[in-house]
Amino acid sequence: MNKNSSNIMALAPNTSNKRETVCIFGTGDFGRALGHKLIQSGYPVVFGSRSTQTSSLIPKEAEVLSHAEAAQKAAIIIIAIQRQHYNFLIPLAEILRGKVLVDISNNLKINQYPESNAEYLAQLVPGAKVVKAFNTVSAWALQSGTLDASRQVFVCGDDMEAKQMVMDIVRALGLTPLDQGSLLAAQEIENYPLQLFPMWKFPILLSLGLIAFFFFYCLIRDVIYPYVYENKDYSFFIAISITNRICPILALILLALVYLPGVLAAIIQLYRGTKYRRFPDWLDKWMLCRKQLGLVALAFASLHVLYTLVIPIRSFVRWRISSQTVSQALNNKTEPLDTTNAWLSDSYLALGILGFFLFVLLGITSLPSVSNNVNWREFRFVQSKLGYLTLVLCTAHTMVYGGKWFLSPSSYRWYLPNAYMLSLIIPCTVLVIKFVLIFPCLDKPLTRIRQGWERNPQYSE
Ligand code: NAP
């Protein structure tokens, strides 16, 4: 469900001061919270309950009656009751004829029932006009007034007039109604509150898997190997050295994974000669979470920067530098400056700084407040061209860092190459394929396919 959908209804102030009575079935958490809010907004409220005894929790301005009596006092009835208890409404069908029934219910699982709760309610009480609303607002947020993140209320229903009445109430409560169309949309609206960061699941699970893999990989190479062969205890590497190895590796791999689905999609389109056939589901899903992958990558890159800044104050590093200085003094010999090494070190630092700067720029432009202010072409320029430049810079940063050891046998421990060598596989693959796709013999047909041309048109005139 797109929260930013453009069909936010225009605010139409209700000109009459007199508010219609609203009936709420159910004096549970939500019924009471909504009752409080309605009374604050000037609506007379009547509760329909199994017990007509009022309690201190129920707003004292509200009446508590039986369901049948309460229903007769209002044109709108909000059903603040779980779906499994809806059967009690069947005997009330005659009284509810022509009334607007507002279904606010949620389920415990996505697509728990074959039909939505609102459609089920419409089947049980066929003479009523059912509107779905309020299910994305929590009782706690209504009561505490902390509605910043959930001010939008999705509304759907088959009867325009009934929907309009409910949307007027939503506005009067200081919330924003979002018309989602007919009651068919209710299923999707009911599934919405059950989704838990749907786009973040893949990036986070993937990151956890990669962290576990690279942690054990580095542990074997950097801690267990020296312990076995040199009897040296480098277990303290876990705190900073290994973490600072894993962070840039993950940042680079995840950044490359942001661009890999794009090149795979291009290959598929070239192979099929059309853009009108759907991509496989896994590729569609992967493309949808590219922003989240990029943001997780940026988080790892930022951690790498912080861990790198503390290197000079590490006790191990200070010990190594001072012991080298002492050994040079004892041998009365100074190492001449190796300009090649100085060049490599400065270049790798410069590439890292520039890569990180562009990475941050990419992250900033993905924020809704920024991306809403650039046009589509500008957004694509930043995310695609600057994105690839970032990938090139970060890949080059890693290559320059360890390039000289690639072929050195001493850098392999138990035949395992350095972890950063593994991190280069996906970025290099993406960059090579992208480079190949730039060649006019591939780029021209791809551009035509993306403009709608088909090699074997399915529907020829
Ligand atoms: P609740 O605290 O359990 O209250 C439900 C109320 O339903 C009870 O207080 C009771 O009212 C009535 N009830 C229970 N069994 C019944 C039966 N067999 N027949 C008739 N009425 C019965 O639940 P709630 O948290 O208020 O949630 C109510 C509805 O709002 C649910 O469908 C839920 O999905 C939806 N919702 C809740 C929230 C939330 O934050 N709580 C948010 C969005 C949507 P009486 O004792 O007065 O009869």
XYZ file of C-alpha atoms and ligand atoms in Angstrom:
509
model
C 0.000 0.000 0.000
C 1.523 3.266 -1.027
C 1.272 5.677 1.858
C 2.178 8.580 -0.363
C -0.528 7.893 -2.870
C -1.745 11.058 -4.404
C -5.410 10.479 -3.727
C -5.398 12.259 -0.372
C -8.832 13.813 -0.262
C -8.948 17.588 -0.253
C -9.721 18.956 3.163
C -13.363 19.977 3.084
C -14.280 21.794 6.283
C -17.524 20.642 7.809
C -19.615 23.794 7.927
C -22.290 22.652 10.370
C -21.417 22.937 14.069
C -23.813 20.194 15.103
C -22.174 16.787 14.994
C -24.168 13.632 14.323
C -24.194 10.985 17.050
C -21.727 8.175 16.453
C -22.367 4.694 17.788
C -19.519 2.389 18.753
C -20.104 -1.331 19.250
C -17.628 -2.679 21.793
C -16.182 -0.976 24.852
C -12.729 -2.531 24.444
C -9.412 -0.688 24.006
C -10.103 0.666 20.556
C -13.764 1.482 21.131
C -12.928 3.515 24.236
C -9.951 5.311 22.641
C -11.999 6.262 19.583
C -14.903 7.271 21.827
C -12.635 9.672 23.773
C -11.301 11.191 20.569
C -14.794 11.588 19.064
C -16.114 13.279 22.217
C -13.107 15.645 22.206
C -13.985 16.512 18.614
C -17.569 17.338 19.551
C -19.392 14.137 18.564
C -22.067 12.716 20.856
C -21.070 9.069 21.392
C -23.213 6.109 22.323
C -21.697 2.676 23.045
C -23.424 -0.585 22.174
C -22.239 -3.246 24.586
C -23.109 -6.689 25.952
C -23.211 -5.057 29.387
C -24.914 -1.706 29.841
C -23.045 -1.031 33.073
C -20.660 1.846 32.574
C -17.145 1.779 33.989
C -14.584 4.428 34.934
C -12.666 3.608 31.728
C -15.581 4.576 29.487
C -15.821 8.329 28.834
C -18.460 9.666 31.207
C -20.030 11.839 28.476
C -20.982 8.684 26.538
C -24.075 6.550 26.976
C -23.763 2.765 27.230
C -26.774 0.877 25.867
C -27.565 -2.529 24.441
C -26.483 -3.056 20.820
C -30.053 -2.721 19.497
C -30.808 0.471 21.454
C -27.486 2.105 20.617
C -27.806 1.295 16.893
C -31.108 3.157 16.719
C -29.475 6.380 17.958
C -26.962 6.816 15.134
C -26.572 6.549 11.370
C -22.930 5.505 11.703
C -21.893 2.502 13.769
C -18.241 1.709 14.332
C -17.715 -2.008 14.951
C -14.854 -2.107 17.485
C -15.079 -5.878 17.897
C -12.935 -8.767 16.620
C -14.153 -10.446 13.411
C -14.749 -13.817 15.082
C -17.573 -12.251 17.163
C -19.403 -10.659 14.222
C -22.144 -13.345 14.359
C -23.985 -11.364 17.059
C -24.827 -8.823 14.337
C -27.034 -11.276 12.370
C -30.117 -10.881 14.633
C -29.625 -7.089 14.448
C -29.760 -7.078 10.638
C -33.135 -5.308 10.449
C -32.087 -2.512 12.829
C -28.833 -2.104 10.920
C -30.544 -1.827 7.514
C -29.381 1.370 5.757
C -26.832 2.202 8.497
C -23.173 2.865 7.796
C -21.093 0.127 9.453
C -17.434 0.981 9.869
C -15.180 -2.074 9.969
C -11.939 -1.277 11.812
C -10.767 -4.833 12.392
C -7.387 -6.396 11.753
C -6.276 -10.017 11.584
C -3.398 -11.888 13.133
C -2.000 -13.170 9.825
C -1.766 -11.826 6.276
C -4.686 -13.141 4.129
C -5.984 -15.080 7.139
C -9.475 -15.468 5.636
C -10.548 -15.936 2.014
C -12.441 -12.622 2.089
C -11.620 -9.419 3.952
C -13.293 -8.748 7.313
C -15.171 -5.817 5.778
C -16.559 -8.018 2.953
C -17.501 -10.650 5.541
C -19.364 -7.973 7.508
C -21.177 -6.874 4.332
C -22.245 -10.503 3.748
C -23.534 -10.855 7.325
C -25.517 -7.592 7.225
C -26.457 -7.177 3.546
C -28.735 -4.169 4.150
C -25.943 -2.044 5.675
C -23.377 0.131 3.913
C -19.962 -1.160 4.984
C -16.915 1.105 5.014
C -13.400 0.009 5.997
C -11.420 2.578 8.002
C -9.229 3.232 11.063
C -7.547 -0.201 11.106
C -4.066 1.302 10.623
C -4.444 3.592 13.649
C -3.628 2.100 17.033
C -5.744 2.590 20.152
C -2.636 3.729 22.021
C -1.773 6.375 19.402
C -5.382 7.648 19.432
C -5.345 7.987 23.186
C -1.858 9.459 23.613
C -2.148 11.740 20.588
C 1.138 10.444 19.114
C -0.214 10.018 15.624
C 2.666 11.547 13.695
C 3.560 8.393 11.792
C 0.018 7.180 11.326
C -2.059 10.231 10.577
C -3.263 8.667 7.342
C -6.425 6.603 7.504
C -7.133 4.292 4.564
C -10.815 4.291 3.705
C -12.670 2.099 1.226
C -16.270 1.193 0.555
C -18.815 0.657 -2.208
C -21.218 3.441 -1.158
C -19.801 6.887 -1.962
C -22.076 8.739 0.453
C -21.259 6.392 3.340
C -17.557 6.683 2.581
C -17.833 10.478 2.534
C -19.535 10.462 5.965
C -16.718 8.361 7.420
C -14.071 10.554 5.823
C -15.703 13.634 7.397
C -15.316 12.006 10.806
C -11.702 11.103 10.044
C -10.952 14.737 9.183
C -12.786 16.023 12.246
C -10.445 13.886 14.377
C -7.453 15.662 12.811
C -6.484 12.683 10.629
C -6.078 12.404 6.875
C -8.405 10.087 4.954
C -6.961 8.271 1.951
C -9.668 6.978 -0.371
C -8.588 3.528 -1.557
C -11.685 2.837 -3.673
C -14.236 0.049 -3.334
C -14.530 -2.603 -0.643
C -12.322 -4.860 -2.788
C -9.364 -2.863 -1.429
C -10.203 -3.912 2.149
C -8.029 -7.057 2.028
C -4.955 -5.032 1.180
C -5.791 -2.411 3.818
C -6.175 -5.187 6.405
C -2.822 -6.707 5.447
C -1.019 -3.398 5.704
C -0.593 -3.203 9.521
C 0.700 -6.803 9.537
C 3.676 -6.030 7.374
C 6.928 -5.692 9.278
C 9.440 -3.640 7.285
C 8.695 -5.767 4.193
C 11.394 -4.178 2.039
C 14.061 -4.499 4.736
C 13.742 -8.229 5.316
C 15.959 -9.362 2.424
C 18.748 -6.757 2.955
C 18.898 -7.456 6.689
C 18.854 -11.253 6.393
C 21.452 -11.104 3.634
C 23.658 -8.818 5.738
C 23.397 -11.138 8.732
C 24.342 -14.123 6.552
C 27.321 -12.271 5.072
C 28.447 -11.010 8.507
C 28.412 -14.579 9.861
C 30.310 -15.932 6.849
C 33.007 -13.236 6.816
C 33.367 -13.228 10.590
C 34.246 -16.949 10.656
C 36.363 -16.582 7.536
C 38.448 -13.781 9.126
C 38.537 -15.597 12.457
C 40.096 -18.639 10.807
C 42.636 -16.591 8.810
C 43.556 -13.877 11.321
C 43.172 -15.507 14.746
C 43.167 -19.311 14.510
C 45.912 -19.617 11.846
C 48.530 -17.504 13.738
C 47.606 -19.320 16.939
C 48.159 -22.749 15.353
C 51.356 -21.909 13.429
C 52.991 -19.167 15.512
C 51.345 -19.706 18.902
C 50.343 -16.014 18.911
C 47.137 -14.847 20.561
C 45.466 -12.321 18.290
C 41.962 -12.891 19.669
C 41.685 -9.145 20.426
C 41.475 -8.648 16.619
C 37.783 -9.536 16.972
C 36.947 -6.137 18.517
C 38.298 -3.809 15.844
C 40.468 -5.443 13.160
C 37.970 -8.112 12.088
C 34.981 -5.791 12.439
C 36.753 -3.176 10.358
C 37.397 -5.843 7.731
C 33.785 -7.034 7.620
C 32.244 -3.538 7.391
C 33.916 -2.413 4.128
C 33.448 -5.896 2.626
C 29.710 -5.757 3.301
C 29.449 -2.153 2.138
C 31.075 -3.046 -1.176
C 29.159 -6.291 -1.776
C 25.791 -4.730 -0.879
C 26.481 -1.690 -3.056
C 27.275 -4.026 -5.968
C 24.067 -5.947 -5.243
C 22.143 -2.688 -5.714
C 23.357 -2.580 -9.334
C 23.470 -6.302 -10.152
C 19.674 -6.711 -10.717
C 19.770 -3.795 -13.181
C 22.397 -5.480 -15.364
C 20.626 -8.853 -15.058
C 17.378 -7.181 -16.186
C 19.222 -5.671 -19.162
C 20.595 -9.100 -20.154
C 17.109 -10.650 -19.876
C 15.560 -7.886 -21.987
C 18.272 -8.228 -24.634
C 17.833 -11.999 -24.718
C 14.023 -11.806 -24.973
C 14.047 -8.816 -27.338
C 11.161 -7.183 -25.475
C 10.415 -5.342 -22.270
C 6.801 -6.534 -22.214
C 7.441 -9.886 -20.515
C 7.568 -9.932 -16.744
C 10.853 -10.506 -14.970
C 11.063 -13.537 -12.688
C 9.529 -12.842 -9.261
C 12.864 -12.999 -7.435
C 14.291 -10.300 -9.716
C 11.226 -8.070 -9.262
C 11.506 -8.393 -5.477
C 15.249 -7.770 -5.568
C 14.776 -4.594 -7.629
C 12.139 -3.322 -5.201
C 14.521 -3.437 -2.238
C 17.530 -1.790 -3.915
C 17.123 1.403 -1.885
C 17.166 -0.563 1.369
C 20.230 -2.550 0.206
C 21.973 0.731 -0.568
C 21.128 2.215 2.825
C 22.410 -0.872 4.666
C 25.586 -0.650 2.555
C 25.951 3.026 3.532
C 25.574 2.107 7.208
C 28.461 -0.396 6.897
C 30.582 2.140 5.002
C 29.997 4.708 7.775
C 31.018 2.160 10.414
C 34.177 1.441 8.403
C 35.027 5.162 8.459
C 34.543 5.341 12.242
C 36.586 2.189 12.904
C 39.358 3.486 10.647
C 39.532 6.788 12.533
C 40.419 5.017 15.791
C 43.297 2.980 14.309
C 46.056 5.411 15.444
C 44.963 5.253 19.100
C 44.854 1.445 19.236
C 47.349 -0.007 21.692
C 48.435 -2.727 19.221
C 49.152 -0.147 16.496
C 51.063 2.137 18.873
C 53.102 -0.872 20.099
C 53.944 -1.915 16.527
C 55.064 1.588 15.510
C 57.192 2.080 18.625
C 58.821 -1.358 18.309
C 59.696 -0.637 14.672
C 61.203 2.713 15.701
C 63.194 1.082 18.521
C 64.445 -1.674 16.232
C 65.597 0.929 13.678
C 67.348 2.875 16.442
C 69.055 -0.264 17.764
C 70.212 -1.229 14.294
C 71.164 2.392 13.645
C 69.389 2.182 10.332
C 66.431 4.146 8.941
C 64.135 2.858 6.240
C 64.244 5.050 3.132
C 60.892 6.465 1.989
C 59.250 4.088 -0.465
C 57.519 6.484 -2.862
C 55.597 3.682 -4.618
C 54.131 2.637 -1.304
C 53.400 6.267 -0.406
C 51.588 6.698 -3.734
C 49.569 3.523 -3.232
C 48.642 4.440 0.316
C 47.608 8.004 -0.590
C 45.676 6.829 -3.666
C 43.764 4.231 -1.714
C 42.876 6.779 0.955
C 41.814 9.357 -1.664
C 39.657 6.780 -3.480
C 38.063 5.783 -0.182
C 37.290 9.388 0.777
C 35.777 10.200 -2.635
C 33.846 6.907 -2.713
C 32.412 7.548 0.743
C 31.502 11.130 -0.145
C 29.499 9.957 -3.183
C 28.001 7.123 -1.125
C 26.662 9.693 1.378
C 25.351 11.812 -1.508
C 23.479 8.771 -2.861
C 22.027 8.122 0.582
C 20.881 11.733 0.936
C 19.183 11.762 -2.478
C 17.256 8.602 -1.585
C 15.547 10.420 1.323
C 11.921 11.138 0.361
C 12.244 14.835 1.267
C 15.100 15.153 -1.272
C 13.915 12.731 -3.965
C 10.498 14.461 -4.010
C 12.254 17.665 -5.007
C 14.185 16.360 -8.005
C 12.662 15.299 -11.286
C 12.848 11.731 -12.587
C 15.819 12.476 -14.842
C 17.829 14.079 -12.035
C 16.995 11.201 -9.696
C 18.113 8.638 -12.298
C 21.298 10.589 -12.964
C 22.256 10.562 -9.288
C 21.213 6.969 -8.554
C 22.585 5.455 -11.758
C 25.561 7.524 -12.985
C 26.820 8.686 -9.575
C 25.947 5.263 -8.181
C 28.186 3.492 -10.694
C 30.929 6.055 -10.089
C 30.677 5.270 -6.358
C 30.950 1.560 -7.117
C 34.003 2.169 -9.328
C 35.704 4.304 -6.658
C 34.971 1.850 -3.830
C 36.114 -1.127 -5.920
C 39.299 0.736 -6.880
C 39.821 1.641 -3.198
C 39.770 -2.059 -2.293
C 41.945 -3.079 -5.252
C 44.634 -0.475 -4.530
C 44.561 -1.439 -0.839
C 45.466 -5.037 -1.429
C 46.350 -5.371 -5.102
C 50.048 -5.938 -4.444
C 49.306 -9.040 -2.350
C 46.923 -10.682 -4.808
C 49.559 -13.035 -6.200
C 51.740 -13.255 -3.112
C 51.647 -16.831 -1.686
C 52.166 -15.434 1.870
C 48.744 -13.787 1.749
C 47.033 -17.182 1.430
C 46.459 -18.998 4.719
C 45.263 -22.570 4.480
C 44.759 -21.735 0.784
C 42.230 -19.069 1.822
C 42.744 -15.703 0.103
C 42.337 -12.454 1.993
C 38.653 -11.675 2.656
C 38.726 -8.434 0.658
C 39.682 -10.443 -2.446
C 36.356 -12.286 -2.126
C 34.558 -8.973 -1.702
C 35.758 -7.899 -5.151
C 34.069 -10.745 -7.054
C 30.546 -9.288 -7.287
C 31.527 -5.611 -7.820
C 33.999 -6.557 -10.580
C 31.389 -8.799 -12.233
C 28.816 -5.971 -12.184
C 31.283 -3.426 -13.551
C 32.507 -5.741 -16.328
C 28.940 -6.551 -17.463
C 27.992 -2.871 -17.285
C 31.074 -1.989 -19.336
C 30.132 -4.589 -21.970
C 26.554 -3.275 -22.074
C 27.847 0.208 -22.929
C 29.118 -1.042 -26.318
C 26.860 0.400 -29.061
C 26.088 -3.069 -30.482
C 24.309 -3.865 -27.173
C 23.403 -0.406 -25.911
C 21.434 0.579 -29.062
C 19.095 -2.441 -29.142
C 18.667 -2.213 -25.359
C 17.665 1.453 -25.587
C 15.178 0.606 -28.379
C 13.718 -2.276 -26.351
C 13.284 0.066 -23.381
C 11.491 2.510 -25.670
C 8.973 -0.204 -26.628
C 10.554 -1.888 -29.690
C 10.129 -5.687 -29.883
C 12.243 -8.169 -31.865
C 9.290 -10.518 -32.382
C 6.164 -8.425 -31.732
C 3.416 -10.466 -30.066
C 0.575 -8.334 -31.372
C 1.459 -7.305 -34.942
C -0.989 -5.060 -36.790
P -10.761 -5.641 22.778
O -10.101 -4.725 23.749
O -10.614 -7.107 22.980
O -12.311 -5.277 22.750
C -13.208 -5.912 21.951
C -14.610 -5.670 22.464
O -15.486 -6.496 21.715
C -14.820 -6.092 23.900
O -14.472 -5.087 24.784
C -16.307 -6.409 23.931
O -17.046 -5.211 24.193
C -16.611 -6.806 22.512
N -16.831 -8.263 22.430
C -15.990 -9.250 22.816
N -16.543 -10.457 22.586
C -17.760 -10.221 22.035
C -18.799 -11.065 21.583
N -18.707 -12.398 21.641
N -19.893 -10.489 21.071
C -20.015 -9.153 20.993
N -19.057 -8.295 21.432
C -17.957 -8.834 21.951
O -10.286 -5.346 21.320
P -9.770 -3.962 20.699
O -8.325 -3.875 20.881
O -10.597 -2.834 21.186
O -10.037 -4.198 19.138
C -11.335 -4.124 18.612
C -11.247 -4.173 17.101
O -10.460 -3.055 16.660
C -10.552 -5.421 16.591
O -11.210 -5.877 15.436
C -9.157 -4.938 16.240
O -8.601 -5.677 15.177
C -9.420 -3.504 15.821
N -8.247 -2.621 15.986
C -7.672 -2.503 17.203
C -6.566 -1.658 17.357
C -5.914 -1.473 18.705
O -4.921 -0.745 18.776
N -6.423 -2.070 19.747
C -6.081 -0.936 16.244
C -6.717 -1.063 15.033
C -7.806 -1.896 14.916
P -18.285 -5.220 25.228
O -17.777 -5.936 26.453
O -18.589 -3.794 25.415
O -19.411 -5.981 24.546
